[in-house]
Short mmCIF file of C-alpha atoms in Angstrom, two decimals:
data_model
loop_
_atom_site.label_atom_id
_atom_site.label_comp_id
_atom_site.label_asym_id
_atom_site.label_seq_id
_atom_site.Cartn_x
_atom_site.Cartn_y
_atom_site.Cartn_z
CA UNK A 48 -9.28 -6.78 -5.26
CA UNK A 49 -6.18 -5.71 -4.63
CA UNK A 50 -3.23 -7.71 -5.98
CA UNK A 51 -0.88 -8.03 -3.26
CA UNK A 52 2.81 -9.90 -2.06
CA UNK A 53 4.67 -9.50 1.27
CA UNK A 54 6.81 -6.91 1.16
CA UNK A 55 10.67 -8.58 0.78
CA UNK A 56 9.01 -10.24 -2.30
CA UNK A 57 7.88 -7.16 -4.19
CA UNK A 58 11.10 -5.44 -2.99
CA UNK A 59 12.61 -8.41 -5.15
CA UNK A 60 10.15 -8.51 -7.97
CA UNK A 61 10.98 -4.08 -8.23
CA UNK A 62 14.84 -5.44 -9.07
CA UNK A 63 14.32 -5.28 -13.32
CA UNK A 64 16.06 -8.63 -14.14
CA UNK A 65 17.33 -7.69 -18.10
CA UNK A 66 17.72 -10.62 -20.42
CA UNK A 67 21.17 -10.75 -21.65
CA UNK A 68 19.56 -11.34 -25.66
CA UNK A 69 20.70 -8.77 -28.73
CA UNK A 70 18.39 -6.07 -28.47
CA UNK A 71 14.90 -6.60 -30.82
CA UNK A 72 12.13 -4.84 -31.70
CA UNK A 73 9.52 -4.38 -29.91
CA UNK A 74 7.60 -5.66 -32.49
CA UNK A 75 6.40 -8.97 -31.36
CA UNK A 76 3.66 -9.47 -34.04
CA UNK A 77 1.71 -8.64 -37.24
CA UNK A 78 0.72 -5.04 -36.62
CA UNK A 79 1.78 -4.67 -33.08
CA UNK A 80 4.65 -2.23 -33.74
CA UNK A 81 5.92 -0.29 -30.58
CA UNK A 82 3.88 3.33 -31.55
CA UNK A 83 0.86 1.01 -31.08
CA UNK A 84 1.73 -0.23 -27.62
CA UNK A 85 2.69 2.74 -26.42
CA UNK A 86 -0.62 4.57 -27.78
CA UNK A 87 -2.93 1.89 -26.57
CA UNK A 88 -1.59 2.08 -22.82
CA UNK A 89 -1.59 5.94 -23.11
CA UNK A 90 -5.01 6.28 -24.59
CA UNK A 91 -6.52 3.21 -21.62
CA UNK A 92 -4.98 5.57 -19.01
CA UNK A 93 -6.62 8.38 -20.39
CA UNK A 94 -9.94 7.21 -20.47
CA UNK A 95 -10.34 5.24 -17.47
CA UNK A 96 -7.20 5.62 -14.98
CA UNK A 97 -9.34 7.54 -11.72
CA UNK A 98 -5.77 9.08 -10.19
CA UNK A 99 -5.34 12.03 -12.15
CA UNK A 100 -7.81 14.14 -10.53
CA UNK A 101 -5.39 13.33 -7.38
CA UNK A 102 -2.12 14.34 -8.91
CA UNK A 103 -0.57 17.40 -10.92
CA UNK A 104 0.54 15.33 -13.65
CA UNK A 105 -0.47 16.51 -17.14
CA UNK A 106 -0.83 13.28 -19.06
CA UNK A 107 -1.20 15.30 -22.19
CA UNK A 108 2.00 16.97 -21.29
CA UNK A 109 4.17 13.34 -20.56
CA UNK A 110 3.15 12.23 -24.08
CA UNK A 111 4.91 15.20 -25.90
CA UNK A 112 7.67 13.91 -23.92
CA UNK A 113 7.52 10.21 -24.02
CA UNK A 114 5.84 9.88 -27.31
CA UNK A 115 8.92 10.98 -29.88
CA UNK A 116 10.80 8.42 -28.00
CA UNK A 117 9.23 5.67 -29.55
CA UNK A 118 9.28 5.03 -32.69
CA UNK A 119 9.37 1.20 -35.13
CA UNK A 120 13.21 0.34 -34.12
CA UNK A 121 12.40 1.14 -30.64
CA UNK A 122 13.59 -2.00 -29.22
CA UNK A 123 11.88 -3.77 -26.74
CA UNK A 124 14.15 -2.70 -23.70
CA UNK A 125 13.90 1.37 -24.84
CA UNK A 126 10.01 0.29 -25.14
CA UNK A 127 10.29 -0.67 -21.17
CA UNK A 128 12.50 2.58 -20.30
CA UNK A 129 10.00 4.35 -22.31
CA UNK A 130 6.56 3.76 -20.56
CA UNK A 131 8.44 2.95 -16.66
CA UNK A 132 9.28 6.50 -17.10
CA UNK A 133 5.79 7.90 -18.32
CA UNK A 134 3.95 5.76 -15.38
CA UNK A 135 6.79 6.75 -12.89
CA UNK A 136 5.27 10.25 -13.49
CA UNK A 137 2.17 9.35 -12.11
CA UNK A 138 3.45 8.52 -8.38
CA UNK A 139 0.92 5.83 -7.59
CA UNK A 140 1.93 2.48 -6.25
CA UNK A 141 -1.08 0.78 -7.76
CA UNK A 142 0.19 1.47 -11.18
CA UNK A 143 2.60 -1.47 -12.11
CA UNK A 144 3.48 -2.68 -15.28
CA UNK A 145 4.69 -6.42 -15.75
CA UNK A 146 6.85 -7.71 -18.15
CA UNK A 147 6.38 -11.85 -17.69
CA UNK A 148 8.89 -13.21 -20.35
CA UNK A 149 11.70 -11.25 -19.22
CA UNK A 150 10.79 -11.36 -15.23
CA UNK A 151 10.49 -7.57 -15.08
CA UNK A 152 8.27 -5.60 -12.82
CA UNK A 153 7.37 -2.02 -12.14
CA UNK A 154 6.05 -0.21 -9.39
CA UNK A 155 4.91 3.56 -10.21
CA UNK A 156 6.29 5.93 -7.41
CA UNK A 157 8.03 3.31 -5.54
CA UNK A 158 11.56 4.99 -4.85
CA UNK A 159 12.98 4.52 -1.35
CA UNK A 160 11.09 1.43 -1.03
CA UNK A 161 14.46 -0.29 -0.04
CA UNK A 162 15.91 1.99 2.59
CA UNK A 163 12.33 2.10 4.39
CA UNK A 164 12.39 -1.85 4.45
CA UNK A 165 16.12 -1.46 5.67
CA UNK A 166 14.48 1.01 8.35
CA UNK A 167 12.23 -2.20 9.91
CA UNK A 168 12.80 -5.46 11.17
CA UNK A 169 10.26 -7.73 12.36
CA UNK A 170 13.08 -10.35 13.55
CA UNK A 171 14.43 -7.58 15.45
CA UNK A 172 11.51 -6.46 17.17
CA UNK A 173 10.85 -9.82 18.46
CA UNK A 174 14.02 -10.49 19.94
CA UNK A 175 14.88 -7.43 21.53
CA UNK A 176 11.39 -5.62 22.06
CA UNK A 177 9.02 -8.82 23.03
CA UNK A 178 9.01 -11.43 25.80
CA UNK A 179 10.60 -14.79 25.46
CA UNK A 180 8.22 -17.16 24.79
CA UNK A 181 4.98 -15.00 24.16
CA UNK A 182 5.69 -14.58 20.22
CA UNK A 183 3.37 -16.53 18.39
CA UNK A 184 1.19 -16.06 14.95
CA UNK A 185 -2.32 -16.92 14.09
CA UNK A 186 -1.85 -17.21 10.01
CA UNK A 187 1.42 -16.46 7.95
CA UNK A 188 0.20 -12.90 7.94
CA UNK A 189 0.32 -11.66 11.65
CA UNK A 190 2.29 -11.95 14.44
CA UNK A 191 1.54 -11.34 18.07
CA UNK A 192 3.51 -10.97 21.05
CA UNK A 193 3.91 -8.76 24.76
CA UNK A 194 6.64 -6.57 25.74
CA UNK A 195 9.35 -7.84 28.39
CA UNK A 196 7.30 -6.73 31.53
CA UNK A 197 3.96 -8.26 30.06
CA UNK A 198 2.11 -5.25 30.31
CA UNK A 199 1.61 -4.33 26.69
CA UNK A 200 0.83 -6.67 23.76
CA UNK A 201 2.36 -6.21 20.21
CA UNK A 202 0.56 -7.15 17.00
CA UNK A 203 1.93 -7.20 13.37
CA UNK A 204 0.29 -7.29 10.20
CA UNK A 205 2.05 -8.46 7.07
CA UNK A 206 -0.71 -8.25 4.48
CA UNK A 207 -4.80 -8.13 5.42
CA UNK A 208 -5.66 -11.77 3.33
CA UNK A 209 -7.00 -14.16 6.01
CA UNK A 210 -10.71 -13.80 4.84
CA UNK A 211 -11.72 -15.26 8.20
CA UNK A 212 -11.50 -11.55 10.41
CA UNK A 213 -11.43 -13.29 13.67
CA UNK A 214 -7.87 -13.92 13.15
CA UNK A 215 -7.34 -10.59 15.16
CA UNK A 216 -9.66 -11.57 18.30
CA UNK A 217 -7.23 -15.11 18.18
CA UNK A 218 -4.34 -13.16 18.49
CA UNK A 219 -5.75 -11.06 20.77
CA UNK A 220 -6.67 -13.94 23.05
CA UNK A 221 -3.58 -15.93 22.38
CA UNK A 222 -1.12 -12.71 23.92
CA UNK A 223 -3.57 -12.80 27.20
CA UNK A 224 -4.33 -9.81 28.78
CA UNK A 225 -2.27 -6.95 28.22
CA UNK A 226 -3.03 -3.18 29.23
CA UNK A 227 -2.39 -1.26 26.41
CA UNK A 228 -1.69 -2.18 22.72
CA UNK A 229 1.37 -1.47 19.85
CA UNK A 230 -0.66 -2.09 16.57
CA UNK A 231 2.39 -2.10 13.90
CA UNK A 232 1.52 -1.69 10.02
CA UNK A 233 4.92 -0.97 9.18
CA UNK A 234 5.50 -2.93 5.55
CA UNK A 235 2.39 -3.78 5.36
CA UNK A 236 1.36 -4.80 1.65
CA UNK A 237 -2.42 -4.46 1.87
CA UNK A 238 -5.12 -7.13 1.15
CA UNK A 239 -8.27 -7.81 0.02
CA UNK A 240 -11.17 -5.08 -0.24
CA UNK A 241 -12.94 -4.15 3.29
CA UNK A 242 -11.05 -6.19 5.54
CA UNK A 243 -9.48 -3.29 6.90
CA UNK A 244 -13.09 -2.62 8.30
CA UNK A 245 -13.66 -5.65 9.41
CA UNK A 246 -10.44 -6.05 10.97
CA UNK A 247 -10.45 -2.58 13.18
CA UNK A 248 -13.83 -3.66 14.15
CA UNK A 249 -12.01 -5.45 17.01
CA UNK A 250 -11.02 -2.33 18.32
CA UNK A 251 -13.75 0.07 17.53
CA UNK A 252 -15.09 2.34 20.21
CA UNK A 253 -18.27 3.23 17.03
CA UNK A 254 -19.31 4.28 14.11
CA UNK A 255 -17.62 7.18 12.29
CA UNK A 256 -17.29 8.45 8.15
CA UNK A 257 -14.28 7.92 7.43
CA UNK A 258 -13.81 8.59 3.56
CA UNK A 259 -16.06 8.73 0.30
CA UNK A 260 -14.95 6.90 -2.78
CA UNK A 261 -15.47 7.62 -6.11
CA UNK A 262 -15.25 5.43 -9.58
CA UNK A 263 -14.19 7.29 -12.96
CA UNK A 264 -16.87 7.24 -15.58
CA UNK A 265 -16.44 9.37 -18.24
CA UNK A 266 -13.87 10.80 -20.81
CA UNK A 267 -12.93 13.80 -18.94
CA UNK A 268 -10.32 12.88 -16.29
CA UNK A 269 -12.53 14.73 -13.59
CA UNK A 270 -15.22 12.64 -14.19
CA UNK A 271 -16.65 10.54 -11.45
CA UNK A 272 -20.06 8.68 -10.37
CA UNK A 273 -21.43 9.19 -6.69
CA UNK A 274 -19.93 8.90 -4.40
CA UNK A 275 -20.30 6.07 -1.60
CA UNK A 276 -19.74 6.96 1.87
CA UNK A 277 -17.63 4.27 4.14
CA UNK A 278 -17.80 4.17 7.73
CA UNK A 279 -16.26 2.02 10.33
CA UNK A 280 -17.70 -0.17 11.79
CA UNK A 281 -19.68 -1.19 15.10
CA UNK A 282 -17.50 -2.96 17.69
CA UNK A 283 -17.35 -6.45 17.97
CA UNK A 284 -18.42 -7.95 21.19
CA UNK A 285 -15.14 -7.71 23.49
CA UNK A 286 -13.56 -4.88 21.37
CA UNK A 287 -9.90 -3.87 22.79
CA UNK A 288 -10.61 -0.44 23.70
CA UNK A 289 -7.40 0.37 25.85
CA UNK A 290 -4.52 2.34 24.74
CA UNK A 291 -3.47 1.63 21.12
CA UNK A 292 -0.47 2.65 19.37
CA UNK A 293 -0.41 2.29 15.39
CA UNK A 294 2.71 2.42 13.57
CA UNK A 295 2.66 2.75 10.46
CA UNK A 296 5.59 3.67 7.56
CA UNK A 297 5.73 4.66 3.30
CA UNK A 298 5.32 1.00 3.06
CA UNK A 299 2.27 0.79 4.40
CA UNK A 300 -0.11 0.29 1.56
CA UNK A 301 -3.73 -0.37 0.31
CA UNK A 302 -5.95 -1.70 2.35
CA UNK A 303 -3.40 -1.52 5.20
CA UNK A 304 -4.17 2.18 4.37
CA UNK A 305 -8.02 1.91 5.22
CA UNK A 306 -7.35 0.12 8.14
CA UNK A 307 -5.05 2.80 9.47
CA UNK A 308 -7.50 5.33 8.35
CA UNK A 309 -10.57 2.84 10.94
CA UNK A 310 -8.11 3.24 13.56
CA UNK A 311 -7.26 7.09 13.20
CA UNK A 312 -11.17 7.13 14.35
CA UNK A 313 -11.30 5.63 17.39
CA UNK A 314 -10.63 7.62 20.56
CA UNK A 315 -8.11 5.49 22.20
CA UNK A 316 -5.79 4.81 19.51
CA UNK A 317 -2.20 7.22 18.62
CA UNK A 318 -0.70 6.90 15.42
CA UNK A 319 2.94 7.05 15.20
CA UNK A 320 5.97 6.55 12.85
CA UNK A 321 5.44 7.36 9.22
CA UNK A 322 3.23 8.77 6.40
CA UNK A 323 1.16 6.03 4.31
CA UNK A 324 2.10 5.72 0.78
CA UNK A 325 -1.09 7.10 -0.30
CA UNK A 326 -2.24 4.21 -2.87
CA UNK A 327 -5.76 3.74 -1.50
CA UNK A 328 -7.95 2.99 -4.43
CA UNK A 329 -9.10 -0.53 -5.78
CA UNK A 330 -7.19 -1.46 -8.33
CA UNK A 331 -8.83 -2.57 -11.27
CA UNK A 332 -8.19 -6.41 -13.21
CA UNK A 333 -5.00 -7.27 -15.27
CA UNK A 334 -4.85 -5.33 -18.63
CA UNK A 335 -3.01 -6.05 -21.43
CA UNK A 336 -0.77 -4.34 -24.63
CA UNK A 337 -0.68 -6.33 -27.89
CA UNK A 338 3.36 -7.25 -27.11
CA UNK A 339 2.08 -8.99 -23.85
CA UNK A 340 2.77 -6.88 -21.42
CA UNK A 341 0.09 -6.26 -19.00
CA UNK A 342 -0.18 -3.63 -16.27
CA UNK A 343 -2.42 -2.34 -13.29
CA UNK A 344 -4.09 0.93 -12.51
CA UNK A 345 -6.48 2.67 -10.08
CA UNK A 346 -9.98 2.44 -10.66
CA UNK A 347 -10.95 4.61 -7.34
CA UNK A 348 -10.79 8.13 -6.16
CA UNK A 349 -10.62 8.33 -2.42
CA UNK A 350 -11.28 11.30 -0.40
CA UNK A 351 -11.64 12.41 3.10
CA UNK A 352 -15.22 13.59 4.81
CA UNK A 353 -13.97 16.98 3.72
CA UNK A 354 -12.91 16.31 0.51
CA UNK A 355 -10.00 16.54 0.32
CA UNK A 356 -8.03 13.95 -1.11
CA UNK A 357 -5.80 11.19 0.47
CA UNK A 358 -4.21 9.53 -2.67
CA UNK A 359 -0.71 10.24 -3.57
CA UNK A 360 -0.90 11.94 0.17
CA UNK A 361 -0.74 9.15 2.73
CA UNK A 362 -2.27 9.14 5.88
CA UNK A 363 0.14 11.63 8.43
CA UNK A 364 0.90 10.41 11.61
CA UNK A 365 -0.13 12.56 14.68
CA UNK A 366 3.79 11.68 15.99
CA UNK A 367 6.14 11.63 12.63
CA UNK A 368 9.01 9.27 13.11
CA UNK A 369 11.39 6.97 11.55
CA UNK A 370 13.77 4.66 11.67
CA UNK A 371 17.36 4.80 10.15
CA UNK A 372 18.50 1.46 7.77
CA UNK A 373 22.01 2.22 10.35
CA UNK A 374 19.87 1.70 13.67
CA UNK A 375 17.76 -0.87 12.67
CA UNK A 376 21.27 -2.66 11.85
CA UNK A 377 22.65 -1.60 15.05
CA UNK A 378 20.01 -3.59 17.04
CA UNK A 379 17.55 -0.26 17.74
CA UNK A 380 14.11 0.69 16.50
CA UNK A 381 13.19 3.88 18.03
CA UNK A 382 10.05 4.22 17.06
CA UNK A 383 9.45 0.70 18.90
CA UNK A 384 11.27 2.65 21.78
CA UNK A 385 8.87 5.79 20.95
CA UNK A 386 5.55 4.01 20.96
CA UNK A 387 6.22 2.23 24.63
CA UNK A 388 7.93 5.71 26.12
CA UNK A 389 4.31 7.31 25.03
CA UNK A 390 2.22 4.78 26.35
CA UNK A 391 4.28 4.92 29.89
CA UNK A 392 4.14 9.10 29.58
CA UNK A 393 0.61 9.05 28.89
CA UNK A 394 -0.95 6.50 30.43
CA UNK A 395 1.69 5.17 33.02
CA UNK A 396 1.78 2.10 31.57
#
């Protein structure tokens, strides 16, 4: 359920590609004049979008901003400028906004998306950090490998979409034994609903609440149904339960999120590098505007056991650290450097 790419593509996709065309209205049809677009995404957002209860934006507020700016002449490029700036408001990465027929794409609260991808390379890592000869992957999503020495494995997860969870106890087997464990989420997309579960099941040490979410449903933006508890879950029979470090960066996304959050829980796990994006929610199907244009929003309200709330937030490392685009082009990733100092500090490994 939630839509995802890996993440050089929707770094690509975020580049608005501008036909070259005179400017036109908006207008792409009997009665679809540009005040109706922009009313009919405003109005959807306001009665069904679940993120505002997470954020201080005042939607009433961004329409007597964004509203006057439309008007029937408003061509179709001001149209684009128009709502990218009203959903840019919101700072959720699950709001996008697609524009087919001209190849543009929007990403709500997606700034510095470029110079954290700049700040990690996977190529890198397994040239300089991992043994020759032990990098291998078990689907196009995640890599495995061991440092030089052969004493701690590596694993890397692009996106969470092989369905089929034992992926991770593969990869696990195919590294060989290792005594301690770099877990590294950094760029990664997301996937499809619960696999983060079922994933950090291979290295559960129980069962723990982790977060509650909540679905909008009513007018008022604070209103929600029950909310449904999630927990981790059990370990799986063989569960890696020495020393694990997670990395994680602002790219990290989605259900790469709720996985993190599963392996915050266990005992024997460290999180290190750099805040989640905070984009946790399902996101709801495909809607559409009467010019064509279709678009994406959050459908979910997540929040911690205490209730506090983790959208727009992230998930915080216990150890905050990143990477600069210059070092990372240099030939270093210190937080690679970080995560193996820790582990030798800690546990003398």
């Amino acid at each position: 359920m939630r839509p995802i790419t890996l993440t050089l593509a929707l770094l690509l996709l975020l580049a608005a590609i501008f036909s070259s065309c005179e400017p036109r209205s908006a207008d792409t049809g009997p009665g679809y004049s540009p005040e109706a677009v922009f009313e009919g995404l405003w109005e959807d957002f306001d009665l069904h979008y679940s993120g505002f209860a997470a954020q201080p934006a005042n939607w009433d507020s961004l329409y007597a901003v964004y509203r006057p700016q439309v008007g029937p002449a408003t061509t179709e490029l001001e149209l684009w400028l128009v709502l990218t700036g009203l959903l840019n408001a919101l700072n959720d990465e699950h709001v996008k906004l697609y524009d087919d027929e001209h190849q543009r794409s929007f990403v709500s609260g997606f700034e510095g998306a470029e110079a954290t991808a700049a700040a990690f390379s996977l190529e890198l890592v397994a040239q300089a950090y991992l043994q020759p000869g032990s990098v291998g992957a078990v689907n196009d999503f995640m890599l495995y490998g061991k440092s030089a020495d052969g004493k701690v494995g590596y694993l890397y997860i692009a996106a969470l979409l092989d369905e089929d969870h034992s992926c991770v106890a593969r990869a696990l087997q195919a590294m060989g034994p290792v005594e301690a464990l770099v877990v590294d989420l950094r760029g990664c997309v997301g996937g499809y609903d619960r696999l983060g579960g079922a994933y950090a099941a291979y290295f559960s040490d129980g069962v723990h609440h982790l977060y509650d979410a909540h679905f909008r449903s009513g007018e008022a933006h604070q209103d929600f149904a029950e909310k449904e508890a999630y927990h981790t879950y059990a370990p799986v029979e063989g569960a890696f339960n020495r020393p694990v470090v997670l990395l994680t960066d602002r790219l990290t996304i989605s259900e790469g999120e709720i996985f993190a959050l599963n392996m915050k829980a266990f005992d024997h796990v460290t999180h290190m590098g750099g805040t989640t994006a905070g984009a946790l929610s399902l996101v709801g199907p495909a809607r559409f505007l009467p010019n064509g244009w279709r678009y994406e929003y959050s459908v979910q309200l997540i929040t911690a056991p205490d209730g506090s709330t983790l959208e727009g937030i992230g998930i915080a490392p216990e150890f905050p650290l990143s990477n600069l685009p210059e070092e990372v082009a240099a030939g270093q990733d210190r937080t690679m450097e970080a995560a193996r100092q820790f582990l030798k500090d800690a546990y003398g490994i």
